PDB file of C-alpha atoms in Angstrom:
ATOM      1  CA  UNK A   1     -11.600   8.899   8.818  1.00  0.00           C
ATOM      2  CA  UNK A   2      -9.858   5.835   7.348  1.00  0.00           C
ATOM      3  CA  UNK A   3      -6.611   4.336   8.582  1.00  0.00           C
ATOM      4  CA  UNK A   4      -4.346   2.058   6.545  1.00  0.00           C
ATOM      5  CA  UNK A   5      -1.120   0.455   7.734  1.00  0.00           C
ATOM      6  CA  UNK A   6       1.520  -1.098   5.477  1.00  0.00           C
ATOM      7  CA  UNK A   7       4.133  -3.408   7.024  1.00  0.00           C
ATOM      8  CA  UNK A   8       7.076  -5.200   5.521  1.00  0.00           C
ATOM      9  CA  UNK A   9      10.849  -5.024   5.404  1.00  0.00           C
ATOM     10  CA  UNK A  10      13.295  -2.655   3.757  1.00  0.00           C
ATOM     11  CA  UNK A  11      13.585  -3.353   0.054  1.00  0.00           C
ATOM     12  CA  UNK A  12       9.877  -4.150  -0.419  1.00  0.00           C
ATOM     13  CA  UNK A  13       9.068  -0.522  -1.304  1.00  0.00           C
ATOM     14  CA  UNK A  14       6.630  -0.029   1.580  1.00  0.00           C
ATOM     15  CA  UNK A  15       7.523   3.689   1.595  1.00  0.00           C
ATOM     16  CA  UNK A  16       6.973   3.987  -2.145  1.00  0.00           C
ATOM     17  CA  UNK A  17       3.579   2.266  -2.340  1.00  0.00           C
ATOM     18  CA  UNK A  18       2.251   4.132   0.700  1.00  0.00           C
ATOM     19  CA  UNK A  19       3.466   7.399  -0.832  1.00  0.00           C
ATOM     20  CA  UNK A  20       1.769   6.593  -4.162  1.00  0.00           C
ATOM     21  CA  UNK A  21      -1.479   5.894  -2.315  1.00  0.00           C
ATOM     22  CA  UNK A  22      -1.150   9.164  -0.375  1.00  0.00           C
ATOM     23  CA  UNK A  23      -0.651  11.119  -3.620  1.00  0.00           C
ATOM     24  CA  UNK A  24      -3.618   9.373  -5.263  1.00  0.00           C
ATOM     25  CA  UNK A  25      -5.867  10.162  -2.303  1.00  0.00           C
ATOM     26  CA  UNK A  26      -4.718  13.783  -2.312  1.00  0.00           C
ATOM     27  CA  UNK A  27      -5.347  13.992  -6.066  1.00  0.00           C
ATOM     28  CA  UNK A  28      -8.998  13.035  -5.573  1.00  0.00           C
ATOM     29  CA  UNK A  29      -9.526  15.572  -2.791  1.00  0.00           C
ATOM     30  CA  UNK A  30      -8.728  13.848   0.506  1.00  0.00           C
ATOM     31  CA  UNK A  31      -6.698  15.204   3.403  1.00  0.00           C
ATOM     32  CA  UNK A  32      -3.839  12.751   4.013  1.00  0.00           C
ATOM     33  CA  UNK A  33      -1.156  12.102   6.622  1.00  0.00           C
ATOM     34  CA  UNK A  34       1.614   9.550   6.158  1.00  0.00           C
ATOM     35  CA  UNK A  35       4.051   8.550   8.900  1.00  0.00           C
ATOM     36  CA  UNK A  36       6.878   5.995   8.760  1.00  0.00           C
ATOM     37  CA  UNK A  37       8.579   3.872  11.400  1.00  0.00           C
ATOM     38  CA  UNK A  38      11.758   2.116  10.300  1.00  0.00           C
ATOM     39  CA  UNK A  39      15.459   1.680  10.917  1.00  0.00           C
ATOM     40  CA  UNK A  40      17.058   3.308   7.891  1.00  0.00           C
ATOM     41  CA  UNK A  41      20.527   2.019   8.665  1.00  0.00           C
ATOM     42  CA  UNK A  42      19.855  -1.688   8.100  1.00  0.00           C
ATOM     43  CA  UNK A  43      18.359  -3.258   4.970  1.00  0.00           C
ATOM     44  CA  UNK A  44      15.807  -6.026   5.478  1.00  0.00           C
ATOM     45  CA  UNK A  45      14.583  -4.626   8.793  1.00  0.00           C
ATOM     46  CA  UNK A  46      10.909  -4.015   9.434  1.00  0.00           C
ATOM     47  CA  UNK A  47       9.223  -0.884   8.139  1.00  0.00           C
ATOM     48  CA  UNK A  48       5.734   0.368   8.840  1.00  0.00           C
ATOM     49  CA  UNK A  49       3.818   3.142   7.074  1.00  0.00           C
ATOM     50  CA  UNK A  50       0.768   4.675   8.761  1.00  0.00           C
ATOM     51  CA  UNK A  51      -1.622   6.434   6.381  1.00  0.00           C
ATOM     52  CA  UNK A  52      -4.724   8.313   7.519  1.00  0.00           C
ATOM     53  CA  UNK A  53      -7.143  10.042   5.170  1.00  0.00           C
ATOM     54  CA  UNK A  54     -10.430  11.887   5.349  1.00  0.00           C
ATOM     55  CA  UNK A  55     -12.437  14.623   3.661  1.00  0.00           C
ATOM     56  CA  UNK A  56     -11.848  16.816   6.738  1.00  0.00           C
ATOM     57  CA  UNK A  57      -8.507  17.965   8.201  1.00  0.00           C
ATOM     58  CA  UNK A  58      -6.868  15.224  10.267  1.00  0.00           C
ATOM     59  CA  UNK A  59      -6.325  16.235  13.864  1.00  0.00           C
ATOM     60  CA  UNK A  60      -4.604  13.077  15.122  1.00  0.00           C
ATOM     61  CA  UNK A  61      -2.800  10.848  12.615  1.00  0.00           C
ATOM     62  CA  UNK A  62      -1.778   8.217  15.173  1.00  0.00           C
ATOM     63  CA  UNK A  63      -3.167   4.744  14.494  1.00  0.00           C
ATOM     64  CA  UNK A  64      -4.023   2.302  17.269  1.00  0.00           C
ATOM     65  CA  UNK A  65      -6.290   0.152  15.110  1.00  0.00           C
ATOM     66  CA  UNK A  66      -6.256   0.126  11.312  1.00  0.00           C
ATOM     67  CA  UNK A  67      -9.187  -0.215   8.981  1.00  0.00           C
ATOM     68  CA  UNK A  68      -6.894  -2.137   6.614  1.00  0.00           C
ATOM     69  CA  UNK A  69      -3.479  -3.706   7.188  1.00  0.00           C
ATOM     70  CA  UNK A  70      -1.289  -4.631   4.212  1.00  0.00           C
ATOM     71  CA  UNK A  71       1.283  -7.134   5.514  1.00  0.00           C
ATOM     72  CA  UNK A  72       4.044  -8.012   3.052  1.00  0.00           C
ATOM     73  CA  UNK A  73       6.525  -9.859   5.296  1.00  0.00           C
ATOM     74  CA  UNK A  74       6.568 -11.926   8.488  1.00  0.00           C
ATOM     75  CA  UNK A  75       8.834  -9.324  10.152  1.00  0.00           C
ATOM     76  CA  UNK A  76       6.155  -6.674   9.708  1.00  0.00           C
ATOM     77  CA  UNK A  77       4.391  -5.115  12.692  1.00  0.00           C
ATOM     78  CA  UNK A  78       1.524  -6.987  14.289  1.00  0.00           C
ATOM     79  CA  UNK A  79      -1.237  -4.359  14.178  1.00  0.00           C
ATOM     80  CA  UNK A  80      -4.895  -4.770  15.067  1.00  0.00           C
ATOM     81  CA  UNK A  81      -6.967  -4.219  11.920  1.00  0.00           C
ATOM     82  CA  UNK A  82     -10.518  -4.717  10.786  1.00  0.00           C
ATOM     83  CA  UNK A  83      -9.215  -6.303   7.554  1.00  0.00           C
ATOM     84  CA  UNK A  84      -5.796  -7.747   6.810  1.00  0.00           C
ATOM     85  CA  UNK A  85      -4.445  -8.410   3.335  1.00  0.00           C
ATOM     86  CA  UNK A  86      -1.191 -10.316   3.411  1.00  0.00           C
ATOM     87  CA  UNK A  87       1.362 -12.282   1.515  1.00  0.00           C
ATOM     88  CA  UNK A  88       0.437 -15.984   1.521  1.00  0.00           C
ATOM     89  CA  UNK A  89       1.075 -17.630   4.883  1.00  0.00           C
ATOM     90  CA  UNK A  90       1.129 -14.452   6.994  1.00  0.00           C
ATOM     91  CA  UNK A  91      -2.500 -14.190   8.109  1.00  0.00           C
ATOM     92  CA  UNK A  92      -5.868 -15.885   8.070  1.00  0.00           C
ATOM     93  CA  UNK A  93      -7.880 -13.023   6.571  1.00  0.00           C
ATOM     94  CA  UNK A  94      -7.131 -12.366   2.872  1.00  0.00           C
ATOM     95  CA  UNK A  95      -3.980 -14.060   1.623  1.00  0.00           C
ATOM     96  CA  UNK A  96      -2.638 -13.127  -1.805  1.00  0.00           C
ATOM     97  CA  UNK A  97       0.628 -14.480  -3.266  1.00  0.00           C
ATOM     98  CA  UNK A  98       1.826 -10.974  -4.219  1.00  0.00           C
ATOM     99  CA  UNK A  99       5.478 -11.945  -4.711  1.00  0.00           C
ATOM    100  CA  UNK A 100       4.660 -15.031  -6.785  1.00  0.00           C
ATOM    101  CA  UNK A 101       2.215 -13.055  -8.916  1.00  0.00           C
ATOM    102  CA  UNK A 102       4.887 -10.396  -9.482  1.00  0.00           C
ATOM    103  CA  UNK A 103       7.411 -13.032 -10.480  1.00  0.00           C
ATOM    104  CA  UNK A 104       5.014 -14.979 -12.707  1.00  0.00           C
ATOM    105  CA  UNK A 105       3.599 -11.933 -14.497  1.00  0.00           C
ATOM    106  CA  UNK A 106       6.455  -9.401 -14.544  1.00  0.00           C
ATOM    107  CA  UNK A 107       9.554 -11.517 -13.888  1.00  0.00           C
ATOM    108  CA  UNK A 108      10.323  -9.928 -10.494  1.00  0.00           C
ATOM    109  CA  UNK A 109       8.746 -10.481  -7.078  1.00  0.00           C
ATOM    110  CA  UNK A 110       9.100  -6.766  -6.240  1.00  0.00           C
ATOM    111  CA  UNK A 111       6.100  -5.995  -8.461  1.00  0.00           C
ATOM    112  CA  UNK A 112       4.022  -7.774  -5.829  1.00  0.00           C
ATOM    113  CA  UNK A 113       3.987  -4.491  -3.917  1.00  0.00           C
ATOM    114  CA  UNK A 114       2.148  -2.752  -6.764  1.00  0.00           C
ATOM    115  CA  UNK A 115      -0.255  -5.699  -7.015  1.00  0.00           C
ATOM    116  CA  UNK A 116      -0.978  -5.160  -3.300  1.00  0.00           C
ATOM    117  CA  UNK A 117      -1.518  -1.454  -3.971  1.00  0.00           C
ATOM    118  CA  UNK A 118      -3.976  -2.253  -6.758  1.00  0.00           C
ATOM    119  CA  UNK A 119      -5.902  -4.554  -4.426  1.00  0.00           C
ATOM    120  CA  UNK A 120      -6.006  -1.767  -1.865  1.00  0.00           C
ATOM    121  CA  UNK A 121      -7.283   0.767  -4.428  1.00  0.00           C
ATOM    122  CA  UNK A 122     -10.214  -1.590  -5.078  1.00  0.00           C
ATOM    123  CA  UNK A 123     -10.925  -2.138  -1.383  1.00  0.00           C
ATOM    124  CA  UNK A 124     -11.092   1.580  -0.593  1.00  0.00           C
ATOM    125  CA  UNK A 125     -13.215   2.277  -3.686  1.00  0.00           C
ATOM    126  CA  UNK A 126     -10.762   4.368  -5.661  1.00  0.00           C
ATOM    127  CA  UNK A 127     -11.462   4.082  -9.376  1.00  0.00           C
ATOM    128  CA  UNK A 128      -7.938   3.953 -10.788  1.00  0.00           C
ATOM    129  CA  UNK A 129      -9.192   5.220 -14.141  1.00  0.00           C
ATOM    130  CA  UNK A 130      -9.734   8.572 -12.375  1.00  0.00           C
ATOM    131  CA  UNK A 131      -6.182   8.745 -11.003  1.00  0.00           C
ATOM    132  CA  UNK A 132      -3.283   9.948 -13.149  1.00  0.00           C
ATOM    133  CA  UNK A 133      -0.952   7.142 -12.121  1.00  0.00           C
ATOM    134  CA  UNK A 134       1.764   8.208 -14.563  1.00  0.00           C
ATOM    135  CA  UNK A 135       2.187  11.428 -12.562  1.00  0.00           C
ATOM    136  CA  UNK A 136       2.574   9.723  -9.192  1.00  0.00           C
ATOM    137  CA  UNK A 137       4.363   6.462  -9.995  1.00  0.00           C
ATOM    138  CA  UNK A 138       8.165   6.241 -10.157  1.00  0.00           C
ATOM    139  CA  UNK A 139       9.392   6.898 -13.697  1.00  0.00           C
ATOM    140  CA  UNK A 140      11.234   3.578 -13.953  1.00  0.00           C
ATOM    141  CA  UNK A 141       9.120   0.520 -14.822  1.00  0.00           C
ATOM    142  CA  UNK A 142       6.008   2.658 -15.284  1.00  0.00           C
ATOM    143  CA  UNK A 143       4.380   0.196 -17.695  1.00  0.00           C
ATOM    144  CA  UNK A 144       4.994  -2.762 -15.370  1.00  0.00           C
ATOM    145  CA  UNK A 145       3.859  -0.821 -12.296  1.00  0.00           C
ATOM    146  CA  UNK A 146       0.623   0.215 -14.009  1.00  0.00           C
ATOM    147  CA  UNK A 147       0.074  -3.372 -15.101  1.00  0.00           C
ATOM    148  CA  UNK A 148       0.707  -4.674 -11.594  1.00  0.00           C
ATOM    149  CA  UNK A 149      -1.707  -2.144 -10.087  1.00  0.00           C
ATOM    150  CA  UNK A 150      -4.345  -3.183 -12.624  1.00  0.00           C
ATOM    151  CA  UNK A 151      -3.734  -6.865 -11.840  1.00  0.00           C
ATOM    152  CA  UNK A 152      -4.264  -6.231  -8.119  1.00  0.00           C
ATOM    153  CA  UNK A 153      -7.277  -4.038  -8.793  1.00  0.00           C
ATOM    154  CA  UNK A 154      -8.906  -6.840 -10.778  1.00  0.00           C
ATOM    155  CA  UNK A 155      -8.455  -9.491  -8.051  1.00  0.00           C
TER     156      UNK A 155
END
C-alpha cells in the first residue's frame, strides 16, 4: 500500500491535483481512497489531501507516515514522509520551484501544481502516456495542464 500526502493552502488546487491523481490511479486498476482536511470557510488556509492506493481493497486509509509528501506552501501540514517534494525553500529533500516554473512556462504560478503532479506521476512509476488525462483533467486550460504535467514528469 502506498500513501501520498499533499499539503498547501486554499487556492493552490490541492484538492484538484489529488483528485486527478486518484482518478488516474483508479483508471489503471488501483483501489484508491482520498480524504481531505481543510477549513472551507477561509481562503488561503492550510489544506491537506491524504491519498492511499493499492491493488487490494484498502482497509484503513488513515496516514501516520507518508511514502511521499508534496508540500506546496509553508502553511502546509508537517507530516513525516519517506520522501518530500516541495516548493523551493520549504524542505531539504527535493526542492522544485513549481510556482516559478509555472510562471515562466505558462504565465501563471498556479500551473506549478500540475508540474508537481507530473513529478509525482514519475516518482510513483505511472506512465502518463497510458492515462487518458483529457478525461480526468478540468476542461479549462487542458492544453496548459497537460503541458505542465509533462514538464514535471520530465524533471
